[in-house]
mmCIF file of C-alpha atoms in Angstrom:
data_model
loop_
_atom_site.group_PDB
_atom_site.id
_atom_site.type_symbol
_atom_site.label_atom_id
_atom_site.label_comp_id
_atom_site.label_asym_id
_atom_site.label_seq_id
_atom_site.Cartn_x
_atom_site.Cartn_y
_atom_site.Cartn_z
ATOM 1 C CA UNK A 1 55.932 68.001 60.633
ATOM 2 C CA UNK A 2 54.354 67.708 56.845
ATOM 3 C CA UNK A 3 56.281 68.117 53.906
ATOM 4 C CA UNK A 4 54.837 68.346 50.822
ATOM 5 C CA UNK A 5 56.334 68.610 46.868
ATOM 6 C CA UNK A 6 54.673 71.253 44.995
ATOM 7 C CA UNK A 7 56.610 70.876 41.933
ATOM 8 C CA UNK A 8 60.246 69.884 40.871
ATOM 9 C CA UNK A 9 62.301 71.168 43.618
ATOM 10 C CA UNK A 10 59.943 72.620 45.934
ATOM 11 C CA UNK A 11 59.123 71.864 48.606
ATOM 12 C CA UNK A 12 56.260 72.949 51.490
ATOM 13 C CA UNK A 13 56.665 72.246 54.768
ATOM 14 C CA UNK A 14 54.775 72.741 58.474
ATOM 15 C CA UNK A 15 55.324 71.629 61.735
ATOM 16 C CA UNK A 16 53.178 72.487 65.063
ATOM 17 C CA UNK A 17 53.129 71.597 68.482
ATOM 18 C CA UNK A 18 50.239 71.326 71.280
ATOM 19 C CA UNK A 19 51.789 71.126 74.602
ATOM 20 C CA UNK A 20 49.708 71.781 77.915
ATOM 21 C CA UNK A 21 51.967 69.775 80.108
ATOM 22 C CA UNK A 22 51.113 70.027 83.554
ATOM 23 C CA UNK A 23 52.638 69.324 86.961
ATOM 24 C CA UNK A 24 51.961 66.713 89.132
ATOM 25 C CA UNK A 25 53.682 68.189 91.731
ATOM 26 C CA UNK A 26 56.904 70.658 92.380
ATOM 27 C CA UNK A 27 59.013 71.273 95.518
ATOM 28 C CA UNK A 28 59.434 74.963 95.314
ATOM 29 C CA UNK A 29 59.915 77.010 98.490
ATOM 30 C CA UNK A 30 58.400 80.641 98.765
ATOM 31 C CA UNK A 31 58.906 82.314 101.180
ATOM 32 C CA UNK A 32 59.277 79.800 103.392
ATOM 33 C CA UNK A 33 55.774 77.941 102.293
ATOM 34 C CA UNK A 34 55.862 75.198 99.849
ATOM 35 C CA UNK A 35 52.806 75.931 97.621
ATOM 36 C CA UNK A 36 50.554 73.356 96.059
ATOM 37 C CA UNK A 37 51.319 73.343 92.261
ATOM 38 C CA UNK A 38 49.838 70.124 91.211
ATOM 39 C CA UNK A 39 47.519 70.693 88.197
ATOM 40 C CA UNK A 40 49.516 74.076 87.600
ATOM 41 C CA UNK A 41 51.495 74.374 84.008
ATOM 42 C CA UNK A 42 54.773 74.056 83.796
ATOM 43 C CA UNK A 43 56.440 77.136 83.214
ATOM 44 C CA UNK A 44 58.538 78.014 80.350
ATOM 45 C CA UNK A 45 56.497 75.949 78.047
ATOM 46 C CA UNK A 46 54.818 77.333 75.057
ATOM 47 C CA UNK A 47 51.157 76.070 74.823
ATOM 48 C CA UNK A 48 51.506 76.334 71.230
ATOM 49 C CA UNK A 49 54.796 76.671 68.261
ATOM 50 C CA UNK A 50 54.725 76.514 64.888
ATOM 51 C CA UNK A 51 56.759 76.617 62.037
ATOM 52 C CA UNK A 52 56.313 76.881 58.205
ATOM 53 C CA UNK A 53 58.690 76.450 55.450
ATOM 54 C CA UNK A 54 59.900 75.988 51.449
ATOM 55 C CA UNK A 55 62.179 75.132 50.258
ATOM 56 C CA UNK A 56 64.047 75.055 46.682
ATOM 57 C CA UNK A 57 66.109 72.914 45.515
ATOM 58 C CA UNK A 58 67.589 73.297 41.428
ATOM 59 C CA UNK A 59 69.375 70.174 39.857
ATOM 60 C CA UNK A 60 72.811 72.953 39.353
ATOM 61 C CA UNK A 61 73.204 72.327 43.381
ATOM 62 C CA UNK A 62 71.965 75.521 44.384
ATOM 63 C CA UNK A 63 69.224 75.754 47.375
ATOM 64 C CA UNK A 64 66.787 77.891 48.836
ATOM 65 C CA UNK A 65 64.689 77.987 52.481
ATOM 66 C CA UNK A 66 62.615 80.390 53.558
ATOM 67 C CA UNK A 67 61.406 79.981 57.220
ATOM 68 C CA UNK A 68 59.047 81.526 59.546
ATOM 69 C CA UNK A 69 58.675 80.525 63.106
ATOM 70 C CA UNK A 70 56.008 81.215 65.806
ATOM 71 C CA UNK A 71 55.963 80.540 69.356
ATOM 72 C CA UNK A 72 52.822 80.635 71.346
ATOM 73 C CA UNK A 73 51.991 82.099 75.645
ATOM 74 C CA UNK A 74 53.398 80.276 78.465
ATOM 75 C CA UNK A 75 53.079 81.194 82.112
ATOM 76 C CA UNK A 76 56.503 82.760 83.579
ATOM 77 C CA UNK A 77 56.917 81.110 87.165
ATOM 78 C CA UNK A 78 55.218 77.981 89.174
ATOM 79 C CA UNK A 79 52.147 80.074 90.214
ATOM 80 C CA UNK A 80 50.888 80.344 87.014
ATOM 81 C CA UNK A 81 50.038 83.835 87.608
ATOM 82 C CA UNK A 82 51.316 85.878 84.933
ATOM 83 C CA UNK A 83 52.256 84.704 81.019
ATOM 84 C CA UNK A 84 54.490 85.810 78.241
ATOM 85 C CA UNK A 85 52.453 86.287 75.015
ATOM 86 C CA UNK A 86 55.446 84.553 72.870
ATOM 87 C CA UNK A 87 56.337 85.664 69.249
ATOM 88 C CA UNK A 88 55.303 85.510 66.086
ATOM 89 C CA UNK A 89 56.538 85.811 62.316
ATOM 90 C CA UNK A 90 60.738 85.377 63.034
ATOM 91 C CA UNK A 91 61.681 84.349 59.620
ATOM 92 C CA UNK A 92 64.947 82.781 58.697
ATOM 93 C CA UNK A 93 66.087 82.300 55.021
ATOM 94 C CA UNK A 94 69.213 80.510 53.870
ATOM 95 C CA UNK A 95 71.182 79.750 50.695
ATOM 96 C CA UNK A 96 73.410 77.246 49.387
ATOM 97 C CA UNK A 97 75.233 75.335 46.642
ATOM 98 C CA UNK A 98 76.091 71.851 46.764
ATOM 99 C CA UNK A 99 78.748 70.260 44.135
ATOM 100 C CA UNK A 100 80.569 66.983 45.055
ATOM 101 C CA UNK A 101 82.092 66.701 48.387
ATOM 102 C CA UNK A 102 81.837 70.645 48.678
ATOM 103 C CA UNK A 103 78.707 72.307 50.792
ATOM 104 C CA UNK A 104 78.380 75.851 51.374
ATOM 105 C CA UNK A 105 75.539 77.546 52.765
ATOM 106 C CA UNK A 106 74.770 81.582 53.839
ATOM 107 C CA UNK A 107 72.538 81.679 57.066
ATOM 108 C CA UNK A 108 70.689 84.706 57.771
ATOM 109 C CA UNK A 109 68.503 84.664 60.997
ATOM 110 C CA UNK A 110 65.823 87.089 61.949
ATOM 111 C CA UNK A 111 65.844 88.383 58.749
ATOM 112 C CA UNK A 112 63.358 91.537 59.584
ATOM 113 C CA UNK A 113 65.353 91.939 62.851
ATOM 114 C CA UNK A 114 62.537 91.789 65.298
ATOM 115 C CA UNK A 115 62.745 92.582 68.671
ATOM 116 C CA UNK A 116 61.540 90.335 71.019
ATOM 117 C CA UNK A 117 62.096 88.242 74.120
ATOM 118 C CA UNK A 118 63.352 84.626 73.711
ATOM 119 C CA UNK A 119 62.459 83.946 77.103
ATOM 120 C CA UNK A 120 60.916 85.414 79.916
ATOM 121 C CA UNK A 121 61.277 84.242 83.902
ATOM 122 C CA UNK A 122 59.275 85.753 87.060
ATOM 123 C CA UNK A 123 61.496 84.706 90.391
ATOM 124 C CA UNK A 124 59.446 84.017 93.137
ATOM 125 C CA UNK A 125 59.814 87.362 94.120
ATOM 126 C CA UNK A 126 57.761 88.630 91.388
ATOM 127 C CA UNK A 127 60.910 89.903 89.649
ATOM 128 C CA UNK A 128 60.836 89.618 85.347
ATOM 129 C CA UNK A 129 63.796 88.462 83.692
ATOM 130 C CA UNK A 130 63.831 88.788 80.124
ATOM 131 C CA UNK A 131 66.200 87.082 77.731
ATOM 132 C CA UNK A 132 66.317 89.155 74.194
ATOM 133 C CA UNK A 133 66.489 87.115 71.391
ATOM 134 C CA UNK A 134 69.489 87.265 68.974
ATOM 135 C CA UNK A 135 69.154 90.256 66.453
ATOM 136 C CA UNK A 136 69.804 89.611 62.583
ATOM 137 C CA UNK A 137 72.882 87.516 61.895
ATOM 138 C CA UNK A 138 74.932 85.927 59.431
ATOM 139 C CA UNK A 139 76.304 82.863 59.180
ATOM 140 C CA UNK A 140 78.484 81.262 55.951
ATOM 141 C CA UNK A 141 79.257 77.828 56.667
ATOM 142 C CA UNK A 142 81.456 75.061 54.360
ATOM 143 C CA UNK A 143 81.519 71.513 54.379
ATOM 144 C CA UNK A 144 83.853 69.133 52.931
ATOM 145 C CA UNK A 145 82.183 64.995 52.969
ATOM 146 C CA UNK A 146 85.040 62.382 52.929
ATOM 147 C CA UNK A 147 82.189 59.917 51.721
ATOM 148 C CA UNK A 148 81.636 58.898 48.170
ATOM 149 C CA UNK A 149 78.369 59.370 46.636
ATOM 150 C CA UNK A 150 77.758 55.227 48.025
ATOM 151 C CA UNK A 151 78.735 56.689 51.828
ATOM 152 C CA UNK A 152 81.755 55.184 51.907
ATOM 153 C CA UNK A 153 84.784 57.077 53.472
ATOM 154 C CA UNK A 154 87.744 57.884 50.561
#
């Protein structure tokens, strides 16, 4: 990932991977023949994901992060016959306040509350199994550090 400082507090960040990993072999029986899959993709793994970010941080502890992710196709099953297109644009924001020891931060996840597959599986009898992603939630979580401001435990 790159992160770069725009100005005092914020932040802009980006991080992308490339993957075309592919197999160099796979013992998979169907029925009852063990296909070749060397040179095939692996399945499950997005050729392309992305993710872009900024955040804000004010000297009062308080926080901002505003997050949008993006995963690209990847073939559903050893065959490499059919692909999921992925998703795009699931943003994520979050706020928090930070004073002393005490952290708190608000979580909200799939802010727009897209629908969309997290993952998607063909069996090797050509059946599609598709695993829905979570909808928009909350989370509120605290922290309490037992370390002084040198990391040292109190």
């Amino acid at each position: 990932g790159i992160d770069h400082e725009l100005a005092l507090g914020f932040t802009v960040g980006r991080g992308y991977t490339d993957a075309h990993c592919q197999s160099t072999s796979i013992a998979e029986v169907v029925n009852g023949v063990v296909p070749g899959h060397a040179g095939k993709y692996q399945p499950y793994v997005p050729t392309h994901r992305s993710t872009l970010l900024t955040d804000y941080a004010h000297p009062s502890g308080f926080s901002l992060r505003l997050e949008t992710v993006n995963v690209g196709d990847y073939f559903m099953e050893n065959e490499n016959t059919e692909e999921y297109g992925g998703y795009d644009f699931v943003t994520n924001v979050s706020l928090g306040y930070e004073n002393g020891h005490h952290k708190v931060r608000l979580n909200a996840d799939n802010i727009t509350n897209k629908r969309y597959a997290m993952e998607v599986k063909k069996d090797t009898d050509g059946d599609k199994k598709y695993y829905a992603a979570a909808p928009f939630s909350m989370m509120l979580t605290y922290t309490y550090s037992f370390e002084d401001e040198d990391g040292e435990e109190e």
